[in-house]
Each structure stands twice: as structure tokens, then as C-alpha cells.
Amino acid sequence: MDAAVSQRPSHRFELTDEQIASFHEDGFVIVDRIVDPGLASAALARFEPMFSGTFETGLYPDEWNWRPGRDDPSLTRQICNGWKSDRDVAAVVLREDVGQACATLGGWPGTRLSQDNVLWKPPGGRPLGFHQDAAYDDWAVPAEFVSCWVALDRTTAGGGTLEFVAGSHRWRSWGMIEEFHGPEDPERDLRKAAELEGVEVRKVAVEVPPGGGAFHSGRTWHGSGRNLGSAPRRTLVAHCTTSEARFSSHEVGYIYSRYKRFGDDSMDETHFPITWREDGYRSPFIRPYVDREIGWGG
Ligand SMILES: O=C(O)CCC(=O)C(=O)O
């Protein structure tokens, strides 16, 4: 597919009132189509080269958590901020309509991308522990997320898809879980949190076609089980926060606080781009970058 054409999909995602109400009720909403399947398959084609270290823009991603030959093949492979390394990933996670939807759900004047995740759970791939995203974001103020999870393959309950715990966005904050990557018991912290709340866990699996997915709150418990199917489960996630977010003046995130300047708590749009704002603003580099008119930092 011509990359430049792939950046201009016909479909523009918009939330319905029912979807917004459902997000506030359950802490998530599942959607059959967020991006064009063509955009999803262009991003999918980048997984092999990225995980084996071929990065289209020349820049390494912020986190590259699985490499062939080095890491356990049964782990779920993860790259964070793949958008800096690859424009087909950027074309999904920097979308204006995704930014607008996250701002609507978060009640924000605009959206900033905090990080993306490029996730690849192979057949037999191990779980990701159930957690709340907000626990991983205390280096920012407010530590608030709305995330857009986009399936690039068809997802099924047995295929290790994402699962949400309905209503868990109303539970207390838990903090980081004991084991995130490949735990034997992915629900260990979740069970303790539910016991503290005195509630039953009601899990809902995200089963969607390529290009479909879900939006969830940073407070909603979620995770995923082993991939018992014969097909890989590959996903992009845009973890979004408010356009007003700033760095915490006292909490240091061991990766993302590297982008904080001394004596300045503002977030640089080069690393935390504004994808949509109610006054029409969007970080100016996004369009020419995604359309390949400029390279990284151009
Ligand atoms: O896709 C998964 O299994 C987990 C994704 C996740 O943790 C997230 O989207 O925040």
C-alpha cells in the first residue's frame, strides 16, 4: 500500500451518546471500528521490522521490551512510543479523531499523547497482569489517562484479547502491580483489590475485527490472558492525557521524566504531542511527519 495514501483514510471516528454513557457507566467502551482496516494492516506490516530493530525514522522507540534471540518467545512483545520510530504507527496513534474522542471521554479541553504501546502476543503468548494504567503515570499532573486500544488482528476471548473489569474505574487507586509481563497469575492484584472493595469481578473481553477496539479510563482494571489461539494478537494503544498535563515537580518516572527540563514542568510537544484541542490546535509537526514530508525532528 502507498504509505502516503494510507494516511488519508475515509473513515472519521466519532463517539455516539450511547458510547459516551457506556464509558462512564462501565469505565470502558468497546467499538467495532475506530480506524480503517487498511490503516490497521499498514501498521501491522511494521511489526516484524520494528521488533527486529529496523526503525523507519531511524530513531529507537522509548521502550523496546522484546528482541528476537534475546527474550523469551512466549512473552508478549512490547514497544512503547513506536510512533517516534515508524510513521504507520504514528498514523494511528496521533489521529485527530482519536484525540477528540479521548478528550470527550476525559472531559478535557484537548488531548496529548502520553505514550503508545505496540503489543504482539504470539500464539501461546503469556498474559499481561491486570492493572490500572494511572498507577504508571504519577510523574505527570494530573495522572490521568484515557486510552484507545486498537486491534490490528481480529480478537477473540480465547486469543488473549484485552479484558476489562466493568465498574472498576470507581475502585480505589491500587498502585503498580507485582508482576506485569507474563505472570503465572495475572489476576493476583485484581482479586485483592476486588476483595478490598467487597465486589465481584465482572470481566468483559474485547472481541472486535481489525480496526476495532476500545476506550478505557486510566482507573479501569484491565489485563489479558494467554493466547490459546493459533493466530497472533497484535494491537496499538494510544495512552492519552489532557493537553493541560504537566510534569510532576516531585515524582520522577524512570523513563519519561527524561523529557522534563530543569526548572520547567511543561511538556514538550515533540515528545507529548497535542493530537486535538477544542480551539482547533494540533501540534504542527504531526501532519507533515505522518505524511512523510519531514523525518524525525525535521
Ligand atoms: O493489550 C493488552 O493485553 C494490555 C493493554 C494495556 O494494558 C492497555 O491498553 O493499557
Short mmCIF file of C-alpha atoms and ligand atoms in Angstrom, two decimals:
data_model
loop_
_atom_site.label_atom_id
_atom_site.label_comp_id
_atom_site.label_asym_id
_atom_site.label_seq_id
_atom_site.Cartn_x
_atom_site.Cartn_y
_atom_site.Cartn_z
CA MET A 1 0.00 0.00 0.00
CA ASP A 2 1.23 3.52 -0.78
CA ALA A 3 2.15 4.91 2.63
CA ALA A 4 1.09 8.49 1.80
CA VAL A 5 -2.36 7.28 0.68
CA SER A 6 -2.73 5.19 3.81
CA GLN A 7 -2.53 8.35 5.95
CA ARG A 8 -5.76 9.70 4.49
CA PRO A 9 -8.44 7.20 5.40
CA SER A 10 -12.03 7.92 4.54
CA HIS A 11 -13.37 6.92 7.94
CA ARG A 12 -13.55 9.56 10.70
CA PHE A 13 -14.36 8.12 14.10
CA GLU A 14 -16.97 9.83 16.26
CA LEU A 15 -18.39 8.64 19.57
CA THR A 16 -22.15 8.29 19.91
CA ASP A 17 -24.00 9.49 23.02
CA GLU A 18 -24.64 5.83 23.96
CA GLN A 19 -20.92 5.04 23.75
CA ILE A 20 -20.07 8.03 25.97
CA ALA A 21 -22.71 6.96 28.53
CA SER A 22 -21.46 3.39 28.45
CA PHE A 23 -17.85 4.55 29.08
CA HIS A 24 -18.93 6.50 32.16
CA GLU A 25 -21.04 3.60 33.43
CA ASP A 26 -18.53 0.78 32.91
CA GLY A 27 -15.15 2.54 32.70
CA PHE A 28 -14.67 1.43 29.08
CA VAL A 29 -16.48 1.19 25.78
CA ILE A 30 -15.90 -1.36 23.00
CA VAL A 31 -16.19 -0.14 19.42
CA ASP A 32 -16.31 -2.21 16.22
CA ARG A 33 -14.50 0.30 14.09
CA ILE A 34 -12.10 3.02 15.25
CA VAL A 35 -9.76 3.15 12.24
CA ASP A 36 -9.96 1.88 8.67
CA PRO A 37 -8.87 -1.76 8.36
CA GLY A 38 -6.39 -0.52 5.67
CA LEU A 39 -4.67 1.67 8.23
CA ALA A 40 -4.62 -1.25 10.65
CA SER A 41 -2.97 -3.54 8.10
CA ALA A 42 -0.35 -0.91 7.18
CA ALA A 43 0.63 -0.70 10.86
CA LEU A 44 0.58 -4.48 11.16
CA ALA A 45 3.14 -4.81 8.37
CA ARG A 46 5.59 -2.82 10.51
CA PHE A 47 5.64 -5.23 13.47
CA GLU A 48 8.25 -7.67 12.10
CA PRO A 49 10.77 -4.97 11.11
CA MET A 50 10.26 -2.97 14.30
CA PHE A 51 10.71 -5.82 16.73
CA SER A 52 13.79 -6.97 14.84
CA GLY A 53 15.30 -3.49 15.08
CA THR A 54 14.55 -1.84 11.73
CA PHE A 55 13.11 1.54 12.58
CA GLU A 56 11.73 3.52 9.67
CA THR A 57 12.56 7.02 11.00
CA GLY A 58 15.97 5.94 12.30
CA LEU A 59 15.02 6.67 15.91
CA TYR A 60 14.75 3.96 18.59
CA PRO A 61 11.43 3.87 20.44
CA ASP A 62 11.42 4.92 24.12
CA GLU A 63 11.00 1.29 25.23
CA TRP A 64 11.85 -1.81 23.19
CA ASN A 65 10.92 -4.64 25.50
CA TRP A 66 11.34 -7.70 23.34
CA ARG A 67 14.07 -8.68 20.90
CA PRO A 68 14.32 -11.90 18.88
CA GLY A 69 17.02 -14.25 20.13
CA ARG A 70 17.38 -12.33 23.40
CA ASP A 71 13.97 -12.58 25.04
CA ASP A 72 11.58 -15.38 25.95
CA PRO A 73 9.47 -16.08 22.83
CA SER A 74 6.39 -16.75 24.99
CA LEU A 75 6.33 -13.19 26.36
CA THR A 76 4.01 -10.56 24.92
CA ARG A 77 6.28 -8.31 22.87
CA GLN A 78 6.07 -4.61 23.66
CA ILE A 79 7.43 -1.38 22.22
CA CYS A 80 6.49 1.99 23.76
CA ASN A 81 6.39 5.14 21.69
CA GLY A 82 6.68 3.31 18.43
CA TRP A 83 5.24 6.44 16.82
CA LYS A 84 8.66 8.08 17.04
CA SER A 85 10.19 5.22 15.07
CA ASP A 86 7.53 4.48 12.50
CA ARG A 87 5.02 6.64 10.61
CA ASP A 88 2.50 3.81 10.08
CA VAL A 89 2.24 3.56 13.85
CA ALA A 90 2.09 7.37 14.13
CA ALA A 91 -0.75 7.44 11.57
CA VAL A 92 -2.93 5.52 14.04
CA VAL A 93 -1.95 6.81 17.48
CA LEU A 94 -1.68 10.50 16.51
CA ARG A 95 -5.09 10.61 14.86
CA GLU A 96 -7.12 13.72 15.48
CA ASP A 97 -10.40 11.83 15.84
CA VAL A 98 -8.86 9.53 18.47
CA GLY A 99 -7.60 12.62 20.32
CA GLN A 100 -11.03 14.22 20.16
CA ALA A 101 -12.74 11.07 21.42
CA CYS A 102 -10.31 10.78 24.37
CA ALA A 103 -10.84 14.46 25.28
CA THR A 104 -14.61 13.95 25.22
CA LEU A 105 -14.37 10.90 27.47
CA GLY A 106 -11.85 12.54 29.81
CA GLY A 107 -13.73 15.86 29.98
CA TRP A 108 -10.57 17.64 28.78
CA PRO A 109 -10.08 20.75 26.59
CA GLY A 110 -7.66 18.74 24.47
CA THR A 111 -5.59 15.58 24.29
CA ARG A 112 -1.86 14.88 24.47
CA LEU A 113 -0.40 11.51 23.61
CA SER A 114 1.45 10.36 26.72
CA GLN A 115 2.78 7.10 25.23
CA ASP A 116 1.80 4.48 22.74
CA ASN A 117 2.16 0.71 23.08
CA VAL A 118 2.88 -1.67 20.24
CA LEU A 119 1.82 -5.10 21.53
CA TRP A 120 2.30 -8.52 19.95
CA LYS A 121 1.04 -11.59 21.72
CA PRO A 122 2.08 -14.67 19.68
CA PRO A 123 0.15 -17.96 19.79
CA GLY A 124 0.83 -19.37 23.26
CA GLY A 125 1.90 -15.89 24.39
CA ARG A 126 1.72 -15.26 28.12
CA PRO A 127 -0.67 -12.93 29.96
CA LEU A 128 -0.30 -9.28 30.92
CA GLY A 129 -1.23 -8.73 34.57
CA PHE A 130 -4.43 -6.88 35.43
CA HIS A 131 -3.66 -3.30 36.44
CA GLN A 132 -4.83 0.32 36.42
CA ASP A 133 -2.86 2.50 33.96
CA ALA A 134 -2.94 5.56 36.23
CA ALA A 135 -0.53 3.80 38.62
CA TYR A 136 2.19 4.13 35.98
CA ASP A 137 1.70 7.87 35.38
CA ASP A 138 2.46 9.61 38.68
CA TRP A 139 5.27 11.59 37.04
CA ALA A 140 2.55 13.69 35.35
CA VAL A 141 -0.08 16.02 36.79
CA PRO A 142 -2.88 15.16 36.57
CA ALA A 143 -2.03 11.43 36.49
CA GLU A 144 -4.99 10.81 34.26
CA PHE A 145 -5.41 8.66 31.18
CA VAL A 146 -8.00 7.76 28.63
CA SER A 147 -6.58 5.06 26.37
CA CYS A 148 -7.59 3.99 22.91
CA TRP A 149 -6.76 0.31 22.22
CA VAL A 150 -6.87 -0.61 18.52
CA ALA A 151 -6.92 -4.24 17.40
CA LEU A 152 -4.89 -4.93 14.25
CA ASP A 153 -5.93 -8.60 14.14
CA ARG A 154 -9.40 -9.96 14.81
CA THR A 155 -9.55 -10.54 18.57
CA THR A 156 -11.26 -13.39 20.42
CA ALA A 157 -11.79 -14.31 24.06
CA GLY A 158 -9.52 -17.38 23.73
CA GLY A 159 -6.92 -15.47 21.73
CA GLY A 160 -5.54 -13.45 24.66
CA THR A 161 -7.52 -10.32 23.94
CA LEU A 162 -7.84 -7.40 26.35
CA GLU A 163 -10.35 -7.81 29.20
CA PHE A 164 -11.88 -5.06 31.32
CA VAL A 165 -13.42 -5.27 34.76
CA ALA A 166 -16.76 -3.48 34.49
CA GLY A 167 -17.25 -0.66 37.00
CA SER A 168 -13.69 -0.90 38.37
CA HIS A 169 -12.96 2.74 37.45
CA ARG A 170 -14.84 3.56 40.69
CA TRP A 171 -12.47 1.49 42.82
CA ARG A 172 -9.61 2.93 44.87
CA SER A 173 -6.20 3.52 43.28
CA TRP A 174 -4.06 0.43 43.70
CA GLY A 175 -0.52 1.32 42.60
CA MET A 176 1.77 -0.74 40.38
CA ILE A 177 1.06 -4.47 40.33
CA GLU A 178 3.63 -7.05 41.39
CA GLU A 179 4.22 -8.66 38.00
CA PHE A 180 3.17 -7.07 34.71
CA HIS A 181 4.88 -9.13 31.96
CA GLY A 182 3.97 -12.82 31.72
CA PRO A 183 2.72 -13.52 35.27
CA GLU A 184 1.59 -17.05 36.17
CA ASP A 185 -1.42 -15.50 37.90
CA PRO A 186 -2.44 -12.32 36.02
CA GLU A 187 -5.37 -11.64 38.39
CA ARG A 188 -3.50 -11.71 41.67
CA ASP A 189 -3.61 -7.98 42.45
CA LEU A 190 -7.06 -7.70 40.89
CA ARG A 191 -8.53 -10.26 43.31
CA LYS A 192 -7.05 -8.41 46.30
CA ALA A 193 -8.40 -5.07 45.03
CA ALA A 194 -11.88 -6.54 44.46
CA GLU A 195 -11.83 -8.04 47.96
CA LEU A 196 -10.97 -4.64 49.41
CA GLU A 197 -13.90 -3.13 47.51
CA GLY A 198 -16.17 -6.02 48.53
CA VAL A 199 -17.32 -6.66 44.97
CA GLU A 200 -17.36 -9.49 42.43
CA VAL A 201 -15.12 -9.21 39.38
CA ARG A 202 -17.12 -8.98 36.14
CA LYS A 203 -14.75 -9.27 33.17
CA VAL A 204 -15.63 -8.27 29.61
CA ALA A 205 -13.45 -9.40 26.67
CA VAL A 206 -12.77 -7.09 23.72
CA GLU A 207 -13.77 -9.13 20.65
CA VAL A 208 -13.54 -6.95 17.55
CA PRO A 209 -12.43 -7.03 13.88
CA PRO A 210 -9.16 -5.36 12.76
CA GLY A 211 -9.55 -1.58 13.19
CA GLY A 212 -11.99 -2.02 16.09
CA GLY A 213 -11.07 -1.68 19.73
CA ALA A 214 -11.95 0.09 22.92
CA PHE A 215 -11.50 3.22 25.01
CA HIS A 216 -10.82 2.87 28.73
CA SER A 217 -10.23 5.07 31.74
CA GLY A 218 -6.84 5.08 33.47
CA ARG A 219 -8.65 3.88 36.61
CA THR A 220 -10.26 0.81 34.97
CA TRP A 221 -8.70 -2.55 35.83
CA HIS A 222 -7.69 -4.48 32.72
CA GLY A 223 -5.27 -7.12 31.51
CA SER A 224 -5.18 -10.14 29.22
CA GLY A 225 -4.77 -13.90 29.41
CA ARG A 226 -2.68 -16.40 27.48
CA ASN A 227 -3.19 -16.57 23.72
CA LEU A 228 -4.74 -20.03 23.32
CA GLY A 229 -5.44 -19.48 19.61
CA SER A 230 -3.29 -20.17 16.55
CA ALA A 231 -3.07 -16.54 15.37
CA PRO A 232 -1.05 -13.67 16.84
CA ARG A 233 -2.85 -10.85 18.65
CA ARG A 234 -1.35 -7.51 17.67
CA THR A 235 -2.51 -4.14 18.97
CA LEU A 236 -1.67 -0.44 19.10
CA VAL A 237 -2.61 1.57 22.18
CA ALA A 238 -2.69 5.38 22.44
CA HIS A 239 -2.42 6.27 26.12
CA CYS A 240 -3.75 9.81 26.14
CA THR A 241 -3.88 12.51 28.78
CA THR A 242 -5.18 16.06 28.94
CA SER A 243 -3.49 18.70 26.77
CA GLU A 244 -3.05 20.61 30.08
CA ALA A 245 -0.85 17.90 31.64
CA ARG A 246 2.48 18.97 33.14
CA PHE A 247 5.37 17.12 34.76
CA SER A 248 5.13 16.46 38.47
CA SER A 249 7.63 18.61 40.39
CA HIS A 250 8.48 15.77 42.80
CA GLU A 251 7.73 12.37 41.20
CA VAL A 252 10.32 11.09 38.73
CA GLY A 253 9.27 8.49 36.15
CA TYR A 254 12.38 6.45 35.31
CA ILE A 255 11.79 6.75 31.57
CA TYR A 256 9.52 9.64 30.70
CA SER A 257 10.87 12.23 33.18
CA ARG A 258 13.98 12.31 30.96
CA TYR A 259 11.95 14.74 28.83
CA LYS A 260 11.49 17.18 31.75
CA ARG A 261 13.66 20.30 31.62
CA PHE A 262 15.21 21.64 34.83
CA GLY A 263 13.04 24.32 36.43
CA ASP A 264 10.24 23.82 33.92
CA ASP A 265 7.27 21.50 34.33
CA SER A 266 5.83 21.97 30.82
CA MET A 267 5.68 19.02 28.44
CA ASP A 268 7.44 19.35 25.11
CA GLU A 269 5.04 18.61 22.26
CA THR A 270 7.83 16.83 20.37
CA HIS A 271 7.57 14.06 22.95
CA PHE A 272 3.98 14.51 24.13
CA PRO A 273 2.14 15.83 21.05
CA ILE A 274 -1.24 17.51 21.23
CA THR A 275 -3.41 15.49 18.88
CA TRP A 276 -6.62 17.51 19.28
CA ARG A 277 -7.70 20.64 21.13
CA GLU A 278 -11.10 22.30 21.24
CA ASP A 279 -9.70 25.56 19.80
CA GLY A 280 -8.55 23.70 16.67
CA TYR A 281 -4.88 23.47 17.66
CA ARG A 282 -2.89 20.32 16.90
CA SER A 283 0.91 20.03 17.20
CA PRO A 284 2.01 21.44 13.83
CA PHE A 285 4.60 18.76 13.06
CA ILE A 286 2.10 15.89 13.15
CA ARG A 287 0.64 16.34 9.65
CA PRO A 288 3.92 16.66 7.70
CA TYR A 289 5.54 13.97 9.85
CA VAL A 290 2.75 11.43 9.32
CA ASP A 291 2.61 12.33 5.61
CA ARG A 292 6.39 11.74 5.38
CA GLU A 293 7.19 15.28 4.29
CA ILE A 294 9.61 15.52 7.23
CA GLY A 295 11.55 12.94 9.17
CA TRP A 296 12.07 12.75 12.91
CA GLY A 297 12.82 16.25 14.27
CA GLY A 298 12.63 17.72 10.74
O1 LIG B 1 -3.46 -5.46 25.36
C1 LIG B 1 -3.22 -5.86 26.49
O2 LIG B 1 -3.16 -7.04 26.76
C2 LIG B 1 -2.98 -4.88 27.62
C3 LIG B 1 -3.08 -3.48 27.15
C4 LIG B 1 -3.00 -2.49 28.24
O3 LIG B 1 -2.54 -2.74 29.32
C5 LIG B 1 -3.51 -1.15 27.98
O4 LIG B 1 -4.02 -0.89 26.89
O5 LIG B 1 -3.41 -0.30 28.89
#
